Short mmCIF file of C-alpha atoms and ligand atoms in Angstrom, two decimals:
data_model
loop_
_atom_site.label_atom_id
_atom_site.label_comp_id
_atom_site.label_asym_id
_atom_site.label_seq_id
_atom_site.Cartn_x
_atom_site.Cartn_y
_atom_site.Cartn_z
CA UNK A 91 -29.49 -9.32 -9.65
CA UNK A 92 -26.73 -8.40 -11.80
CA UNK A 93 -23.73 -10.58 -12.50
CA UNK A 94 -21.48 -9.22 -9.75
CA UNK A 95 -24.36 -9.22 -6.97
CA UNK A 96 -24.95 -12.61 -8.20
CA UNK A 97 -21.53 -13.89 -8.18
CA UNK A 98 -20.79 -12.45 -4.64
CA UNK A 99 -23.76 -14.14 -3.28
CA UNK A 100 -22.68 -17.34 -5.00
CA UNK A 101 -19.28 -17.13 -3.60
CA UNK A 102 -20.41 -16.89 0.11
CA UNK A 103 -23.48 -19.28 -0.46
CA UNK A 104 -20.77 -21.76 -2.07
CA UNK A 105 -18.40 -21.88 0.69
CA UNK A 106 -21.36 -22.27 2.97
CA UNK A 107 -22.74 -25.31 1.27
CA UNK A 108 -19.07 -26.86 1.03
CA UNK A 109 -18.98 -26.39 4.89
CA UNK A 110 -22.31 -28.08 5.30
CA UNK A 111 -21.38 -30.93 3.24
CA UNK A 112 -18.26 -31.37 5.28
CA UNK A 113 -19.44 -30.93 8.48
CA UNK A 114 -22.53 -33.40 7.78
CA UNK A 115 -25.05 -30.83 8.63
CA UNK A 116 -29.06 -31.32 7.82
CA UNK A 117 -30.38 -29.54 4.72
CA UNK A 118 -33.01 -27.72 6.85
CA UNK A 119 -30.32 -26.17 9.04
CA UNK A 120 -28.47 -25.20 5.79
CA UNK A 121 -31.69 -22.99 4.85
CA UNK A 122 -31.74 -21.59 8.31
CA UNK A 123 -28.10 -20.36 8.16
CA UNK A 124 -28.37 -18.82 4.63
CA UNK A 125 -31.69 -17.12 4.66
CA UNK A 126 -31.56 -13.64 5.86
CA UNK A 127 -33.77 -13.08 8.87
CA UNK A 128 -34.86 -9.53 7.90
CA UNK A 129 -34.64 -6.99 5.11
CA UNK A 130 -35.67 -3.49 4.64
CA UNK A 131 -35.69 -1.17 1.57
CA UNK A 132 -36.38 2.41 2.20
CA UNK A 133 -36.97 5.28 -0.36
CA UNK A 134 -34.93 8.49 0.73
CA UNK A 135 -36.14 11.72 -0.91
CA UNK A 136 -33.64 14.42 -0.58
CA UNK A 137 -33.92 18.20 -1.64
CA UNK A 138 -30.67 18.73 -3.83
CA UNK A 139 -28.74 21.78 -3.88
CA UNK A 140 -30.11 22.72 -7.22
CA UNK A 141 -33.80 22.59 -5.84
CA UNK A 142 -34.88 19.51 -7.23
CA UNK A 143 -36.16 16.52 -5.33
CA UNK A 144 -34.23 13.25 -5.83
CA UNK A 145 -35.35 9.70 -4.41
CA UNK A 146 -32.55 7.50 -3.54
CA UNK A 147 -32.70 3.97 -2.19
CA UNK A 148 -31.26 2.32 0.85
CA UNK A 149 -31.13 -1.05 2.21
CA UNK A 150 -30.36 -2.83 5.55
CA UNK A 151 -30.09 -6.67 5.25
CA UNK A 152 -29.99 -8.52 8.48
CA UNK A 153 -28.76 -11.90 7.92
CA UNK A 154 -28.48 -13.69 11.40
CA UNK A 155 -28.50 -12.68 14.97
CA UNK A 156 -28.16 -16.15 16.90
CA UNK A 157 -24.67 -15.18 18.56
CA UNK A 158 -25.29 -11.56 19.24
CA UNK A 159 -26.83 -8.58 17.75
CA UNK A 160 -26.53 -8.02 14.00
CA UNK A 161 -23.50 -6.15 13.06
CA UNK A 162 -21.97 -4.83 9.79
CA UNK A 163 -21.33 -1.95 7.95
CA UNK A 164 -23.08 0.88 5.73
CA UNK A 165 -22.04 1.26 2.25
CA UNK A 166 -22.76 4.29 -0.01
CA UNK A 167 -21.77 2.90 -3.65
CA UNK A 168 -23.74 2.96 -6.91
CA UNK A 169 -23.77 -0.92 -6.68
CA UNK A 170 -24.85 -1.02 -3.18
CA UNK A 171 -28.35 -2.60 -4.06
CA UNK A 172 -30.50 -4.99 -2.25
CA UNK A 173 -28.50 -8.30 -3.54
CA UNK A 174 -25.41 -6.68 -3.03
CA UNK A 175 -26.07 -5.53 0.50
CA UNK A 176 -27.64 -9.29 1.17
CA UNK A 177 -24.33 -10.92 -0.22
CA UNK A 178 -22.05 -8.72 2.18
CA UNK A 179 -24.56 -9.23 5.42
CA UNK A 180 -23.98 -12.97 5.09
CA UNK A 181 -20.25 -12.61 5.03
CA UNK A 182 -20.43 -10.78 8.36
CA UNK A 183 -22.31 -13.46 10.15
CA UNK A 184 -19.68 -15.97 9.41
CA UNK A 185 -16.74 -13.30 10.01
CA UNK A 186 -18.10 -12.60 13.45
CA UNK A 187 -18.50 -16.46 14.49
CA UNK A 188 -15.02 -17.20 13.07
CA UNK A 189 -13.20 -14.74 15.28
CA UNK A 190 -15.58 -15.78 18.05
CA UNK A 191 -17.03 -12.40 19.07
CA UNK A 192 -20.59 -11.92 20.19
CA UNK A 193 -21.98 -10.65 16.85
CA UNK A 194 -24.54 -11.81 14.22
CA UNK A 195 -24.05 -10.31 10.71
CA UNK A 196 -26.11 -7.50 8.73
CA UNK A 197 -24.97 -4.86 6.03
CA UNK A 198 -26.60 -1.70 4.86
CA UNK A 199 -26.25 0.26 1.75
CA UNK A 200 -27.43 3.36 -0.19
CA UNK A 201 -27.30 3.17 -3.96
CA UNK A 202 -25.39 6.53 -4.44
CA UNK A 203 -21.82 7.84 -5.59
CA UNK A 204 -21.12 10.09 -2.55
CA UNK A 205 -18.48 12.15 -4.24
CA UNK A 206 -21.48 13.41 -6.58
CA UNK A 207 -22.83 15.04 -3.38
CA UNK A 208 -22.37 18.09 -1.25
CA UNK A 209 -21.82 18.01 2.42
CA UNK A 210 -25.42 19.04 2.90
CA UNK A 211 -27.15 16.77 0.79
CA UNK A 212 -24.88 13.70 2.29
CA UNK A 213 -25.80 14.61 5.64
CA UNK A 214 -29.63 14.95 4.47
CA UNK A 215 -29.30 11.66 3.07
CA UNK A 216 -27.64 9.79 6.02
CA UNK A 217 -30.32 11.38 8.52
CA UNK A 218 -33.27 10.08 6.26
CA UNK A 219 -31.64 6.62 5.94
CA UNK A 220 -31.15 6.70 9.80
CA UNK A 221 -35.01 7.60 10.26
CA UNK A 222 -35.98 4.82 7.62
CA UNK A 223 -33.87 2.29 9.55
CA UNK A 224 -34.17 3.43 13.19
CA UNK A 225 -36.87 0.91 14.25
CA UNK A 226 -34.71 -2.02 13.35
CA UNK A 227 -31.44 -1.17 14.71
CA UNK A 228 -30.53 -0.66 18.26
CA UNK A 229 -27.51 -1.31 20.73
CA UNK A 230 -28.52 -4.85 21.39
CA UNK A 231 -30.36 -5.36 18.09
CA UNK A 232 -28.37 -4.37 15.01
CA UNK A 233 -25.19 -1.86 15.19
CA UNK A 234 -24.08 -0.42 11.83
CA UNK A 235 -20.43 0.81 11.01
CA UNK A 236 -18.74 2.60 8.11
CA UNK A 237 -17.76 0.62 4.89
CA UNK A 238 -16.87 1.71 1.34
CA UNK A 239 -17.87 5.32 0.99
CA UNK A 240 -18.97 6.00 4.61
CA UNK A 241 -16.65 6.91 7.67
CA UNK A 242 -16.45 8.45 11.15
CA UNK A 243 -18.32 11.30 9.88
CA UNK A 244 -20.97 9.27 8.63
CA UNK A 245 -21.33 7.43 11.85
CA UNK A 246 -21.48 10.80 13.69
CA UNK A 247 -24.60 11.91 11.81
CA UNK A 248 -26.31 8.65 12.38
CA UNK A 249 -25.44 8.66 16.01
CA UNK A 250 -26.93 12.11 16.27
CA UNK A 251 -30.10 11.48 14.46
CA UNK A 252 -30.69 8.21 16.01
CA UNK A 253 -29.95 10.13 19.58
CA UNK A 254 -32.56 12.58 18.61
CA UNK A 255 -35.33 10.06 18.49
CA UNK A 256 -34.27 7.56 21.17
CA UNK A 257 -32.05 9.65 23.44
CA UNK A 258 -28.11 9.68 23.62
CA UNK A 259 -27.06 6.41 22.36
CA UNK A 260 -23.25 6.35 21.48
CA UNK A 261 -23.24 2.60 21.06
CA UNK A 262 -25.87 2.47 18.30
CA UNK A 263 -22.88 2.61 15.82
CA UNK A 264 -19.37 2.03 15.70
CA UNK A 265 -16.37 3.66 14.00
CA UNK A 266 -17.40 6.84 15.24
CA UNK A 267 -14.98 9.84 15.87
CA UNK A 268 -12.99 9.16 18.79
CA UNK A 269 -14.42 12.75 20.33
CA UNK A 270 -17.76 11.35 20.23
CA UNK A 271 -17.17 7.81 21.75
CA UNK A 272 -15.55 6.00 19.03
CA UNK A 273 -12.56 3.61 19.79
CA UNK A 274 -8.82 4.20 19.56
CA UNK A 275 -7.53 2.24 16.94
CA UNK A 276 -10.83 1.71 15.03
CA UNK A 277 -10.25 3.03 11.64
CA UNK A 278 -6.83 1.45 11.43
CA UNK A 279 -8.04 -2.12 12.46
CA UNK A 280 -8.86 -3.78 9.33
CA UNK A 281 -5.66 -3.20 7.59
CA UNK A 282 -3.64 -3.80 10.86
CA UNK A 283 -5.67 -7.28 11.30
CA UNK A 284 -4.88 -8.08 7.37
CA UNK A 285 -1.17 -7.37 8.12
CA UNK A 286 -1.37 -9.48 11.50
CA UNK A 287 -2.86 -12.62 9.84
CA UNK A 288 -0.52 -12.02 6.65
CA UNK A 289 2.57 -12.24 8.61
CA UNK A 290 1.29 -15.28 10.55
CA UNK A 291 0.50 -17.01 7.22
CA UNK A 292 3.82 -16.00 5.70
CA UNK A 293 5.59 -17.29 8.75
CA UNK A 294 4.02 -20.90 8.39
CA UNK A 295 5.02 -20.97 4.63
CA UNK A 296 8.28 -22.85 3.89
CA UNK A 297 8.74 -20.65 0.69
CA UNK A 298 8.59 -17.22 2.26
CA UNK A 299 11.31 -15.76 4.40
CA UNK A 300 11.54 -13.62 7.51
CA UNK A 301 10.95 -10.41 5.78
CA UNK A 302 8.39 -10.89 3.18
CA UNK A 303 7.95 -8.58 0.02
CA UNK A 304 4.27 -7.32 -0.08
CA UNK A 305 2.04 -5.85 -2.69
CA UNK A 306 -0.76 -3.75 -1.68
CA UNK A 307 -3.64 -3.25 -4.00
CA UNK A 308 -5.90 -0.06 -3.06
CA UNK A 309 -4.45 2.30 -0.66
CA UNK A 310 -7.49 3.43 1.09
CA UNK A 311 -8.41 2.89 4.82
CA UNK A 312 -7.63 -0.74 4.71
CA UNK A 313 -4.61 -0.84 2.42
CA UNK A 314 -2.67 1.92 3.79
CA UNK A 315 -2.99 0.75 7.53
CA UNK A 316 -2.09 -2.69 6.30
CA UNK A 317 1.04 -1.48 4.60
CA UNK A 318 1.93 0.39 7.68
CA UNK A 319 1.62 -2.51 9.79
CA UNK A 320 3.37 -4.95 7.53
CA UNK A 321 6.38 -2.36 7.60
CA UNK A 322 6.23 -2.11 11.49
CA UNK A 323 6.82 -5.81 11.52
CA UNK A 324 9.61 -5.97 9.40
CA UNK A 325 8.10 -6.73 5.86
CA UNK A 326 9.13 -4.71 2.80
CA UNK A 327 6.29 -3.15 0.92
CA UNK A 328 7.35 -3.13 -2.67
CA UNK A 329 4.23 -2.03 -4.59
CA UNK A 330 0.91 -0.04 -3.84
CA UNK A 331 -1.86 1.34 -6.01
CA UNK A 332 -5.08 3.44 -5.84
CA UNK A 333 -7.66 4.10 -8.21
CA UNK A 334 -5.00 6.43 -10.38
CA UNK A 335 -2.45 3.46 -10.93
CA UNK A 336 0.61 2.14 -8.51
CA UNK A 337 4.03 2.58 -7.91
CA UNK A 338 6.72 -0.32 -7.54
CA UNK A 339 10.00 -0.24 -6.00
CA UNK A 340 11.75 -3.83 -5.86
CA UNK A 341 13.91 -2.50 -2.70
CA UNK A 342 10.74 -1.34 -0.79
CA UNK A 343 8.68 1.78 -0.79
CA UNK A 344 9.23 4.33 1.60
CA UNK A 345 5.68 4.16 3.27
CA UNK A 346 5.87 6.55 5.83
CA UNK A 347 7.15 9.27 3.11
CA UNK A 348 4.46 8.26 0.95
CA UNK A 349 2.01 8.98 3.61
CA UNK A 350 3.48 12.25 4.16
CA UNK A 351 3.56 13.06 0.26
CA UNK A 352 -0.23 12.12 0.00
CA UNK A 353 -1.21 14.07 3.22
CA UNK A 354 0.38 17.15 1.55
CA UNK A 355 -1.86 16.71 -1.47
CA UNK A 356 0.47 14.86 -3.70
CA UNK A 357 -1.21 11.99 -6.31
CA UNK A 358 0.30 8.82 -5.85
CA UNK A 359 1.70 8.43 -9.28
CA UNK A 360 3.87 11.13 -9.00
CA UNK A 361 5.54 9.73 -5.81
CA UNK A 362 9.52 9.88 -6.46
CA UNK A 363 10.00 6.81 -4.80
CA UNK A 364 9.02 4.23 -7.05
CA UNK A 365 8.58 3.62 -10.59
CA UNK A 366 4.61 3.54 -12.30
CA UNK A 367 2.75 0.56 -12.69
CA UNK A 368 -0.84 0.12 -13.76
CA UNK A 369 -3.20 -1.64 -11.53
CA UNK A 370 -3.35 -4.70 -13.73
CA UNK A 371 0.56 -4.89 -13.92
CA UNK A 372 0.58 -4.36 -10.15
CA UNK A 373 -1.49 -7.54 -9.45
CA UNK A 374 1.10 -9.79 -11.26
CA UNK A 375 4.57 -8.29 -9.85
CA UNK A 376 6.91 -10.51 -8.23
CA UNK A 377 6.25 -10.42 -4.43
CA UNK A 378 5.83 -12.96 -1.89
CA UNK A 379 2.57 -11.50 -0.60
CA UNK A 380 -0.37 -9.61 -2.42
CA UNK A 381 -3.06 -8.13 -0.46
CA UNK A 382 -6.27 -6.94 -2.43
CA UNK A 383 -7.50 -4.16 -0.26
CA UNK A 384 -9.77 -2.48 -2.41
CA UNK A 385 -13.17 -3.80 -3.61
CA UNK A 386 -14.64 -7.22 -4.71
CA UNK A 387 -13.70 -9.12 -8.01
CA UNK A 388 -10.25 -7.91 -8.49
CA UNK A 389 -8.69 -11.25 -8.94
CA UNK A 390 -10.48 -13.23 -11.77
CA UNK A 391 -9.99 -16.07 -13.99
CA UNK A 392 -8.34 -13.60 -16.30
CA UNK A 393 -5.25 -12.51 -14.07
CA UNK A 394 -5.52 -15.26 -11.65
CA UNK A 395 -2.79 -17.35 -13.81
CA UNK A 396 -0.31 -14.75 -13.78
CA UNK A 397 -0.23 -13.89 -10.25
CA UNK A 398 3.30 -14.44 -8.94
CA UNK A 399 2.62 -14.11 -5.27
CA UNK A 400 2.62 -17.08 -2.86
CA UNK A 401 0.17 -15.74 -0.50
CA UNK A 402 -2.89 -13.74 -0.98
CA UNK A 403 -4.53 -11.84 1.87
CA UNK A 404 -7.89 -10.87 1.21
CA UNK A 405 -8.27 -7.16 2.87
CA UNK A 406 -11.43 -6.46 0.89
CA UNK A 407 -14.58 -8.28 1.04
CA UNK A 408 -14.55 -11.18 -1.87
CA UNK A 409 -11.53 -9.82 -4.06
CA UNK A 410 -11.13 -13.27 -5.42
CA UNK A 411 -14.04 -14.62 -7.63
CA UNK A 412 -15.05 -18.33 -7.23
CA UNK A 413 -13.40 -19.34 -10.65
CA UNK A 414 -10.00 -17.41 -9.75
CA UNK A 415 -10.18 -18.99 -6.26
CA UNK A 416 -9.76 -22.46 -8.14
CA UNK A 417 -7.21 -21.48 -10.44
CA UNK A 418 -5.16 -20.35 -7.41
CA UNK A 419 -5.77 -23.44 -5.33
CA UNK A 420 -4.49 -25.35 -8.50
CA UNK A 421 -1.52 -23.49 -8.59
CA UNK A 422 -0.84 -23.85 -4.98
CA UNK A 423 -1.07 -20.10 -4.07
CA UNK A 424 -2.39 -19.75 -0.59
CA UNK A 425 -5.22 -17.37 0.38
CA UNK A 426 -6.10 -15.98 3.72
CA UNK A 427 -9.76 -15.66 3.13
CA UNK A 428 -11.85 -12.22 3.65
CA UNK A 429 -13.65 -13.32 6.68
CA UNK A 430 -10.48 -13.79 8.56
CA UNK A 431 -8.26 -11.02 6.86
CA UNK A 432 -10.45 -8.25 7.16
CA UNK A 433 -12.01 -9.10 10.50
CA UNK A 434 -9.91 -6.77 12.41
CA UNK A 435 -12.66 -3.76 11.79
CA UNK A 436 -15.47 -5.72 13.29
CA UNK A 437 -13.13 -6.83 16.17
CA UNK A 438 -12.13 -3.51 17.21
CA UNK A 439 -15.93 -2.20 16.73
CA UNK A 440 -16.78 -4.79 19.30
CA UNK A 441 -14.22 -3.31 21.43
CA UNK A 442 -15.79 0.26 20.82
CA UNK A 443 -19.42 -1.33 21.61
CA UNK A 444 -18.10 -2.69 24.77
CA UNK A 445 -16.51 0.58 25.72
CA UNK A 446 -19.78 2.70 24.96
CA UNK A 447 -21.84 0.06 26.91
CA UNK A 448 -19.26 0.33 29.88
CA UNK A 449 -19.01 4.20 29.60
CA UNK A 450 -15.49 3.42 29.68
CA UNK A 451 -12.39 4.13 27.41
CA UNK A 452 -9.33 2.00 26.54
CA UNK A 453 -5.85 3.29 25.39
CA UNK A 454 -4.66 2.76 21.79
CA UNK A 455 -2.08 0.08 23.24
CA UNK A 456 -4.80 -1.96 24.89
CA UNK A 457 -7.04 -1.83 21.77
CA UNK A 458 -4.08 -3.14 19.62
CA UNK A 459 -2.88 -5.65 21.92
CA UNK A 460 -6.43 -7.39 22.19
CA UNK A 461 -6.82 -7.06 18.45
CA UNK A 462 -3.31 -8.86 17.97
CA UNK A 463 -4.54 -11.57 20.35
CA UNK A 464 -7.98 -12.10 18.84
CA UNK A 465 -6.57 -12.11 15.02
CA UNK A 466 -3.82 -14.47 16.18
CA UNK A 467 -6.25 -16.66 17.77
CA UNK A 468 -8.48 -16.69 14.88
CA UNK A 469 -5.84 -17.38 12.51
CA UNK A 470 -4.16 -20.30 14.64
CA UNK A 471 -7.58 -21.98 15.01
CA UNK A 472 -7.95 -21.79 10.68
CA UNK A 473 -4.55 -22.74 10.12
CA UNK A 474 -4.75 -25.84 12.41
CA UNK A 475 -8.10 -26.88 11.25
CA UNK A 476 -6.62 -26.59 7.55
CA UNK A 477 -3.68 -28.89 8.51
CA UNK A 478 -5.84 -31.32 10.51
CA UNK A 479 -8.29 -31.58 7.75
CA UNK A 480 -6.19 -31.10 4.55
CA UNK A 481 -8.40 -28.21 3.36
CA UNK A 482 -7.80 -24.63 2.32
CA UNK A 483 -7.61 -21.81 4.69
CA UNK A 484 -11.06 -20.58 3.23
CA UNK A 485 -12.70 -23.99 3.86
CA UNK A 486 -11.40 -24.09 7.31
CA UNK A 487 -12.67 -20.78 8.09
CA UNK A 488 -16.23 -21.63 6.78
CA UNK A 489 -16.36 -24.71 8.66
CA UNK A 490 -15.13 -23.28 11.85
CA UNK A 491 -17.99 -20.34 11.59
CA UNK A 492 -20.78 -22.46 10.15
CA UNK A 493 -19.88 -25.12 12.97
CA UNK A 494 -20.17 -22.31 15.72
CA UNK A 495 -23.34 -20.65 14.39
CA UNK A 496 -25.11 -24.24 13.84
CA UNK A 497 -24.55 -24.89 17.75
CA UNK A 498 -25.70 -21.90 18.56
CA UNK A 499 -29.07 -22.20 16.64
CA UNK A 500 -29.40 -25.67 18.22
CA UNK A 501 -28.83 -24.37 21.83
CA UNK A 502 -31.09 -21.67 21.40
CA UNK A 503 -33.99 -23.99 20.51
CA UNK A 504 -34.98 -22.34 17.63
CA UNK A 505 -35.62 -25.69 15.72
CA UNK A 506 -37.45 -27.57 18.50
N1 LIG B 118 -17.66 -2.75 7.19
C1 LIG B 118 -16.58 -3.27 7.88
C2 LIG B 118 -16.43 -4.98 7.55
O1 LIG B 118 -16.94 -5.19 6.54
C3 LIG B 118 -16.75 -3.13 9.55
C4 LIG B 118 -17.89 -3.80 10.11
C5 LIG B 118 -18.28 -3.45 11.32
O2 LIG B 118 -17.40 -3.18 12.07
O3 LIG B 118 -19.54 -3.71 11.92
O4 LIG B 118 -16.04 -5.72 8.23
#
């Protein structure tokens, strides 16, 4: 296991261990909730456009399905190996438990940089992977979704391949194109969810005013939707970034203008409405709220001391290392943890799955209202727990999730 993967797994396991200790859970139960139930590794030969055959490696880690079928995204990324996939699968179990939706946790991955593949190579790889894992997934068994490097199109290909084997099955994946049974509002949901809980957390803090200033690191699917929702709710987004760098305007960026500029093929750094900043400068800018929305391990012991935001909202999975988390706690920087902050994606996945099973379609207004309601309940429960027990939002989130999972395991009688 390489450094980053080990750190990710350790981060989640450390949170679970702390919850187990605080809740007084027995050691044998701890092992039951940490160990993944089932893991599959598949070799995926693909004939490349140049005629050569290349073998890719794919994984599906099914962590726990006590509270409902396994659920979680599929990541196409060079770092998506077995250990990485396992760490992310575990996060999904606690994410679903925290927001109290009827799913367990899973994650899939293929070690590949999808940008290096042609569309034909990508579709062949996706079909191979689907065939490789088709016997362990199912509408009541395990429902994949998009994650880094995959999108609605990828889900459409998986649905098509799975349906060719098992018959028409839209509910096999979530995050599909709306034309194929995807839910309205699914693609925006992780970002909207992050902004919803970010806004509520800002309101609960004495040192943040009514119109918080916000930095969004990573302007992909999660970051851009979060920025739009923050603005919709009256916040001022002062800085955003993508891989090429960031832009800053202390009086607030014109997010709608930026979106139009990017849609027209412009590069973020060339947007006229802000001054250029590097990604590392961006993290340390003056603002009330910082939303790391790109990838794991961005806030480290190197930069945690320089962060000026009073509140961090973890739009990405595990953007804060364990060491950085301790520094932030000492500096009284509040952190809305990933398992709450980015749960909006799996919440609307739940709506999509339910719509597919019922062969029924919800309007966008209903999706967004129900998302707001579930995210608000998840936040309120976490905040109340943290206040009552004098613990961080992350500890509160894990304690609630671990407690729910443990009770479900006991009720199902696995250990009798
Ligand atoms: N990949 C997303 C996540 O990490 C969504 C998973 C899902 O909708 O199943 O939460």
